[in-house]
Amino acid sequence: MKTTWPIVLLAFFLVYCGSDNPASEDPAVDDISSGDTAYSGGGHGGNSSGRYSSGGHGTGSSSSVKPEPVSAVTDTLIEDTTAVESVNDLPACTADKEGESFYVEGEHALYFCMSGEWIASELVESVFQIGCRNGVLTVNTTGEEEEEESSGQGQTSPWGGNFNFGGGSTSSGLDTMPVRIPGKHIVGIAEKGPFRFGASVKIIELDSMQRLADSKLTHKTCITEAAGNFSFDSVDLVSPYLRLEANGYFHNELTGGLSSHTVTLKAIVDVTDRDTVNVNMLTHMEAPRVQKLVEDSGNNKPIRSVKAQALKEILSSFEINLGGSSGGNNGGFNGWSFGGQQQTVTNTDGRFAEDIGLFDGDEYSGALLAVSIMMQRKGSGSEMSQYTSGIAERIKGNGNWDDNNAKADLADWLMVLDTSGSYETIRNNIASWKLGEVPEFEKHLRNFWTSVYQFGACNAMTAGTVKHVNNSLSKFFISYYEQPEGPRTRFICDAETHLWRAATDIEKDTVGFGKGEYDGQIKNGVINPDKYYVYEQSTGKWRVATSDDIMEFVDISEVMAGLAPGEKVIFVLRHAERGDDTGKNGHLTTNGKKQAQNVGEKFKGEQIYFANSTYTRSKETCENFAIGAGVTYTENTIADLDGEWYVKNESNYESCKSSNGGGWQATSAYAYKDGICPGVYYDFESRSEEFINDLVKPEFAKVNRVGIWISHDTFVVPITVYGTNKKVNLRYFDTKQWIYYLAGLAIIMDTSGNIRYVPVKGLDTGTMTM
């Protein structure tokens, strides 16, 4: 996109700064201060064209890695559409974009839309004053002094001059004192994520004689590039004690886009012997504590003497311990009088917060990024400002964040981010900015939530340990590990990484299982009782059960619907709900009769061949089943359905049940395991085949299409286990699963006399857990 930019600029200069313009009388155009701007950059707070849009994919169209949404984050992705890869990607410079600025990433340069042309910022700066307001860049072409936007603490001048930042009119002795540090050069980076071009950075000189009160001496610059770098090329300072304030939009680590609103971050520093000052979340969080420590000393300690302590306390409040330090800008105090007294400053081994940057490539960078992410618990705009201020105020008093409720809430949020895989998404979002290697922040976030949850160390000694959240302030709190109600999340110390993470289902469900008792043993999950796990003797491990291991009970109506032409079925079912009398004359309950009728309704229109045992409740089940089906019941007693078909030695049967914990335990163990009560039971396989071949197959001749045989649990369990090749879970002896009422086995014969089996349920479930 070629243009005669100098000619265009000259035209602008003649139009706006000609002989009728008072500014033209003074060739020192960089003395022009901001006033009502003729041009305001696009974006938040810009013109109505709205250069920021919700959604989209990136912080600039050139990003090769698309930002992704992060679980548990409510911030909307705000795309910065004012960043492009090359000049050729700039949109048309139309009237609605007049004065807007775009950042060309390929050139690391800003361009302004002026009179239909895109003009490089260095050419604009050679004629006009570039300023910043409300997070966007402005071009002052009038030469008149601008009013700066409110910072929330009083009006401030954008270009320096005497103006009281404190929000009142308190005068300071500094205001009339001579310059002590002339031509000071100060550079730094403003980062939450990095502040976007258009952000402002202001210096307020602090009066050590008045407890670090604001003076009227302020200085301001604007950020004009993508990484948050700022520079004060030459400022005359009376005091070396400064508060820096960065205000603007920042690159949002959680969305990969921009913050939803402008924010202000602060730093309180001593620039006696430093030229570099970063403004970031650590400087912001420590600022109230620094002032408090100075105040507690009777204002006899200089700022630099308490900085290392304040930083350590901030990091400790978020469970960050970096161990040894690499040192910081901690040279001699250079004799500046604090509170009118010469002070002796002890060097520390700690680094100062203003020394740290997000992309410095060290452990401090990771700590800064971790705290920056934590402070977005409530969002990226005013909510974040309120959140950080509240925490900083708690730390201010004694150097400790002692709000356990807030800590538990933050831990819950970080845990959800972690276990949902959002840490990786955050890392990818930051990498998409192409500003440097993303530091290791994850370990600090993880250490915070695991510490709040009181999990303890994760190392070789604790590898494989599975824990639950026993911090009662957490919304994931449960009283004990196996608690059936409440959150099902559990956590394990990973044996390879030695990091706590969310346990998988099998890891948390098999806690306490130990070595299986036999090959193919199946157990319900400890946390998820609806899941099953199988023990493999060859590996000595439990694995997730598959459809090859477990057969689910199918509703009777589905079986009927699936019958092929000519197929017949006999359902061998347990009776309906009975009363307390388990003898032969015990009756069904009222509910049991209703159960039988409801299941019978599924067979309306069918001719049913009934069979019952010698027990009253079996007959009553058939009677009520017939009522529901709308057919007549004719009693047909088959004594072999009484329930003791598999018992060979009745004289020893009672002692077998007693020694195995009861009839259900003994019967279920017999169906699945070898060697239960030798001599008491028949061989399981041969006895089952005998029932099918000798009793059932001949009876099919009497069946039109459907037969209903009502038996008892001690028979229905083993015959169902047999028919499913032990793939139904009726392991009462192991999992406490037992056959439910009106459930059992469908025995289906085709026209060739072939038999197949399906485990069936007449009610909502085929099993019950006792």
mmCIF file of N, CA, C and O in Angstrom, residues 722-763:
data_model
loop_
_atom_site.group_PDB
_atom_site.id
_atom_site.type_symbol
_atom_site.label_atom_id
_atom_site.label_comp_id
_atom_site.label_asym_id
_atom_site.label_seq_id
_atom_site.Cartn_x
_atom_site.Cartn_y
_atom_site.Cartn_z
ATOM 1 N N TYR A 722 -26.041 -68.763 34.505
ATOM 2 C CA TYR A 722 -25.707 -69.784 33.500
ATOM 3 C C TYR A 722 -26.022 -69.294 32.091
ATOM 4 O O TYR A 722 -25.196 -69.390 31.169
ATOM 5 N N GLY A 723 -27.236 -68.781 31.892
ATOM 6 C CA GLY A 723 -27.675 -68.366 30.559
ATOM 7 C C GLY A 723 -26.847 -67.231 29.982
ATOM 8 O O GLY A 723 -26.746 -67.096 28.764
ATOM 9 N N THR A 724 -26.249 -66.430 30.834
ATOM 10 C CA THR A 724 -25.451 -65.286 30.367
ATOM 11 C C THR A 724 -23.958 -65.557 30.430
ATOM 12 O O THR A 724 -23.156 -64.631 30.286
ATOM 13 N N ASN A 725 -23.608 -66.800 30.694
ATOM 14 C CA ASN A 725 -22.190 -67.172 30.784
ATOM 15 C C ASN A 725 -21.482 -66.332 31.845
ATOM 16 O O ASN A 725 -20.373 -65.859 31.650
ATOM 17 N N LYS A 726 -22.193 -66.149 32.941
ATOM 18 C CA LYS A 726 -21.687 -65.429 34.121
ATOM 19 C C LYS A 726 -21.423 -63.942 33.862
ATOM 20 O O LYS A 726 -20.639 -63.312 34.563
ATOM 21 N N LYS A 727 -22.116 -63.360 32.889
ATOM 22 C CA LYS A 727 -21.882 -61.967 32.535
ATOM 23 C C LYS A 727 -22.886 -60.995 33.145
ATOM 24 O O LYS A 727 -22.784 -59.788 32.934
ATOM 25 N N VAL A 728 -23.854 -61.488 33.879
ATOM 26 C CA VAL A 728 -24.702 -60.575 34.643
ATOM 27 C C VAL A 728 -24.079 -60.423 36.030
ATOM 28 O O VAL A 728 -23.430 -61.343 36.530
ATOM 29 N N ASN A 729 -24.285 -59.272 36.607
ATOM 30 C CA ASN A 729 -23.721 -59.054 37.941
ATOM 31 C C ASN A 729 -24.777 -59.362 38.996
ATOM 32 O O ASN A 729 -25.572 -58.512 39.384
ATOM 33 N N LEU A 730 -24.754 -60.599 39.445
ATOM 34 C CA LEU A 730 -25.606 -61.030 40.554
ATOM 35 C C LEU A 730 -24.721 -61.596 41.670
ATOM 36 O O LEU A 730 -25.091 -62.532 42.365
ATOM 37 N N ARG A 731 -23.531 -60.963 41.798
ATOM 38 C CA ARG A 731 -22.531 -61.420 42.761
ATOM 39 C C ARG A 731 -22.823 -60.844 44.149
ATOM 40 O O ARG A 731 -22.094 -59.990 44.637
ATOM 41 N N TYR A 732 -23.849 -61.318 44.748
ATOM 42 C CA TYR A 732 -24.169 -60.808 46.074
ATOM 43 C C TYR A 732 -23.021 -61.039 47.049
ATOM 44 O O TYR A 732 -22.761 -60.202 47.921
ATOM 45 N N PHE A 733 -22.339 -62.134 46.917
ATOM 46 C CA PHE A 733 -21.236 -62.451 47.820
ATOM 47 C C PHE A 733 -20.091 -61.438 47.691
ATOM 48 O O PHE A 733 -19.247 -61.309 48.571
ATOM 49 N N ASP A 734 -20.080 -60.684 46.592
ATOM 50 C CA ASP A 734 -18.968 -59.779 46.303
ATOM 51 C C ASP A 734 -19.424 -58.330 46.185
ATOM 52 O O ASP A 734 -18.871 -57.439 46.825
ATOM 53 N N THR A 735 -20.445 -58.109 45.381
ATOM 54 C CA THR A 735 -20.892 -56.742 45.091
ATOM 55 C C THR A 735 -22.228 -56.389 45.731
ATOM 56 O O THR A 735 -22.706 -55.267 45.565
ATOM 57 N N LYS A 736 -22.820 -57.346 46.426
ATOM 58 C CA LYS A 736 -24.133 -57.142 47.065
ATOM 59 C C LYS A 736 -25.249 -56.926 46.050
ATOM 60 O O LYS A 736 -26.291 -56.356 46.383
ATOM 61 N N GLN A 737 -25.040 -57.367 44.825
ATOM 62 C CA GLN A 737 -26.074 -57.282 43.803
ATOM 63 C C GLN A 737 -26.890 -58.574 43.817
ATOM 64 O O GLN A 737 -26.338 -59.675 43.807
ATOM 65 N N TRP A 738 -28.215 -58.417 43.795
ATOM 66 C CA TRP A 738 -29.121 -59.573 43.840
ATOM 67 C C TRP A 738 -30.241 -59.367 42.849
ATOM 68 O O TRP A 738 -30.537 -58.236 42.436
ATOM 69 N N ILE A 739 -30.872 -60.446 42.464
ATOM 70 C CA ILE A 739 -31.941 -60.373 41.474
ATOM 71 C C ILE A 739 -33.138 -59.614 42.043
ATOM 72 O O ILE A 739 -33.520 -59.784 43.201
ATOM 73 N N TYR A 740 -33.715 -58.748 41.224
ATOM 74 C CA TYR A 740 -34.871 -57.965 41.663
ATOM 75 C C TYR A 740 -36.158 -58.713 41.295
ATOM 76 O O TYR A 740 -36.154 -59.717 40.588
ATOM 77 N N TYR A 741 -37.266 -58.214 41.818
ATOM 78 C CA TYR A 741 -38.564 -58.810 41.541
ATOM 79 C C TYR A 741 -38.881 -58.739 40.051
ATOM 80 O O TYR A 741 -38.586 -57.755 39.376
ATOM 81 N N LEU A 742 -39.493 -59.827 39.550
ATOM 82 C CA LEU A 742 -39.938 -59.918 38.162
ATOM 83 C C LEU A 742 -38.800 -59.716 37.165
ATOM 84 O O LEU A 742 -38.980 -59.166 36.080
ATOM 85 N N ALA A 743 -37.599 -60.168 37.564
ATOM 86 C CA ALA A 743 -36.447 -60.172 36.668
ATOM 87 C C ALA A 743 -35.938 -61.607 36.570
ATOM 88 O O ALA A 743 -36.205 -62.447 37.434
ATOM 89 N N GLY A 744 -35.186 -61.899 35.533
ATOM 90 C CA GLY A 744 -34.671 -63.256 35.384
ATOM 91 C C GLY A 744 -34.108 -63.494 34.005
ATOM 92 O O GLY A 744 -33.400 -62.639 33.455
ATOM 93 N N LEU A 745 -34.465 -64.622 33.403
ATOM 94 C CA LEU A 745 -33.855 -65.044 32.153
ATOM 95 C C LEU A 745 -34.923 -65.347 31.099
ATOM 96 O O LEU A 745 -35.897 -66.052 31.374
ATOM 97 N N ALA A 746 -34.720 -64.810 29.900
ATOM 98 C CA ALA A 746 -35.564 -65.156 28.749
ATOM 99 C C ALA A 746 -34.884 -66.302 28.006
ATOM 100 O O ALA A 746 -33.729 -66.181 27.577
ATOM 101 N N ILE A 747 -35.581 -67.410 27.867
ATOM 102 C CA ILE A 747 -35.071 -68.580 27.143
ATOM 103 C C ILE A 747 -35.810 -68.622 25.813
ATOM 104 O O ILE A 747 -37.029 -68.839 25.781
ATOM 105 N N ILE A 748 -35.091 -68.382 24.729
ATOM 106 C CA ILE A 748 -35.719 -68.215 23.419
ATOM 107 C C ILE A 748 -35.317 -69.374 22.513
ATOM 108 O O ILE A 748 -34.134 -69.692 22.375
ATOM 109 N N MET A 749 -36.337 -69.995 21.894
ATOM 110 C CA MET A 749 -36.084 -71.111 20.965
ATOM 111 C C MET A 749 -36.554 -70.720 19.573
ATOM 112 O O MET A 749 -37.657 -70.182 19.399
ATOM 113 N N ASP A 750 -35.691 -70.983 18.598
ATOM 114 C CA ASP A 750 -36.100 -70.697 17.219
ATOM 115 C C ASP A 750 -36.753 -71.932 16.597
ATOM 116 O O ASP A 750 -36.916 -72.975 17.260
ATOM 117 N N THR A 751 -37.099 -71.849 15.337
ATOM 118 C CA THR A 751 -37.829 -72.935 14.661
ATOM 119 C C THR A 751 -36.985 -74.190 14.487
ATOM 120 O O THR A 751 -37.526 -75.272 14.244
ATOM 121 N N SER A 752 -35.648 -74.038 14.640
ATOM 122 C CA SER A 752 -34.762 -75.201 14.524
ATOM 123 C C SER A 752 -34.435 -75.808 15.869
ATOM 124 O O SER A 752 -33.659 -76.766 15.945
ATOM 125 N N GLY A 753 -35.006 -75.266 16.923
ATOM 126 C CA GLY A 753 -34.753 -75.784 18.251
ATOM 127 C C GLY A 753 -33.513 -75.234 18.919
ATOM 128 O O GLY A 753 -33.121 -75.695 20.006
ATOM 129 N N ASN A 754 -32.901 -74.222 18.304
ATOM 130 C CA ASN A 754 -31.738 -73.575 18.915
ATOM 131 C C ASN A 754 -32.183 -72.641 20.032
ATOM 132 O O ASN A 754 -33.214 -71.968 19.915
ATOM 133 N N ILE A 755 -31.355 -72.598 21.078
ATOM 134 C CA ILE A 755 -31.690 -71.795 22.260
ATOM 135 C C ILE A 755 -30.734 -70.614 22.397
ATOM 136 O O ILE A 755 -29.532 -70.747 22.198
ATOM 137 N N ARG A 756 -31.281 -69.459 22.721
ATOM 138 C CA ARG A 756 -30.472 -68.304 23.109
ATOM 139 C C ARG A 756 -31.067 -67.699 24.368
ATOM 140 O O ARG A 756 -32.238 -67.915 24.697
ATOM 141 N N TYR A 757 -30.235 -66.898 25.089
ATOM 142 C CA TYR A 757 -30.650 -66.381 26.388
ATOM 143 C C TYR A 757 -30.468 -64.859 26.449
ATOM 144 O O TYR A 757 -29.511 -64.316 25.886
ATOM 145 N N VAL A 758 -31.369 -64.224 27.164
ATOM 146 C CA VAL A 758 -31.288 -62.779 27.399
ATOM 147 C C VAL A 758 -31.683 -62.505 28.846
ATOM 148 O O VAL A 758 -32.752 -62.947 29.289
ATOM 149 N N PRO A 759 -30.830 -61.793 29.633
ATOM 150 C CA PRO A 759 -31.249 -61.404 30.982
ATOM 151 C C PRO A 759 -32.314 -60.319 30.875
ATOM 152 O O PRO A 759 -32.152 -59.358 30.112
ATOM 153 N N VAL A 760 -33.417 -60.450 31.602
ATOM 154 C CA VAL A 760 -34.545 -59.539 31.419
ATOM 155 C C VAL A 760 -35.009 -58.943 32.742
ATOM 156 O O VAL A 760 -34.776 -59.500 33.817
ATOM 157 N N LYS A 761 -35.700 -57.831 32.599
ATOM 158 C CA LYS A 761 -36.316 -57.171 33.751
ATOM 159 C C LYS A 761 -37.728 -56.768 33.369
ATOM 160 O O LYS A 761 -37.990 -56.283 32.259
ATOM 161 N N GLY A 762 -38.638 -56.959 34.282
ATOM 162 C CA GLY A 762 -40.008 -56.531 34.036
ATOM 163 C C GLY A 762 -40.248 -55.136 34.564
ATOM 164 O O GLY A 762 -41.076 -54.388 34.034
ATOM 165 N N LEU A 763 -39.528 -54.752 35.624
ATOM 166 C CA LEU A 763 -39.643 -53.426 36.233
ATOM 167 C C LEU A 763 -38.475 -52.559 35.765
ATOM 168 O O LEU A 763 -37.817 -52.878 34.792
#
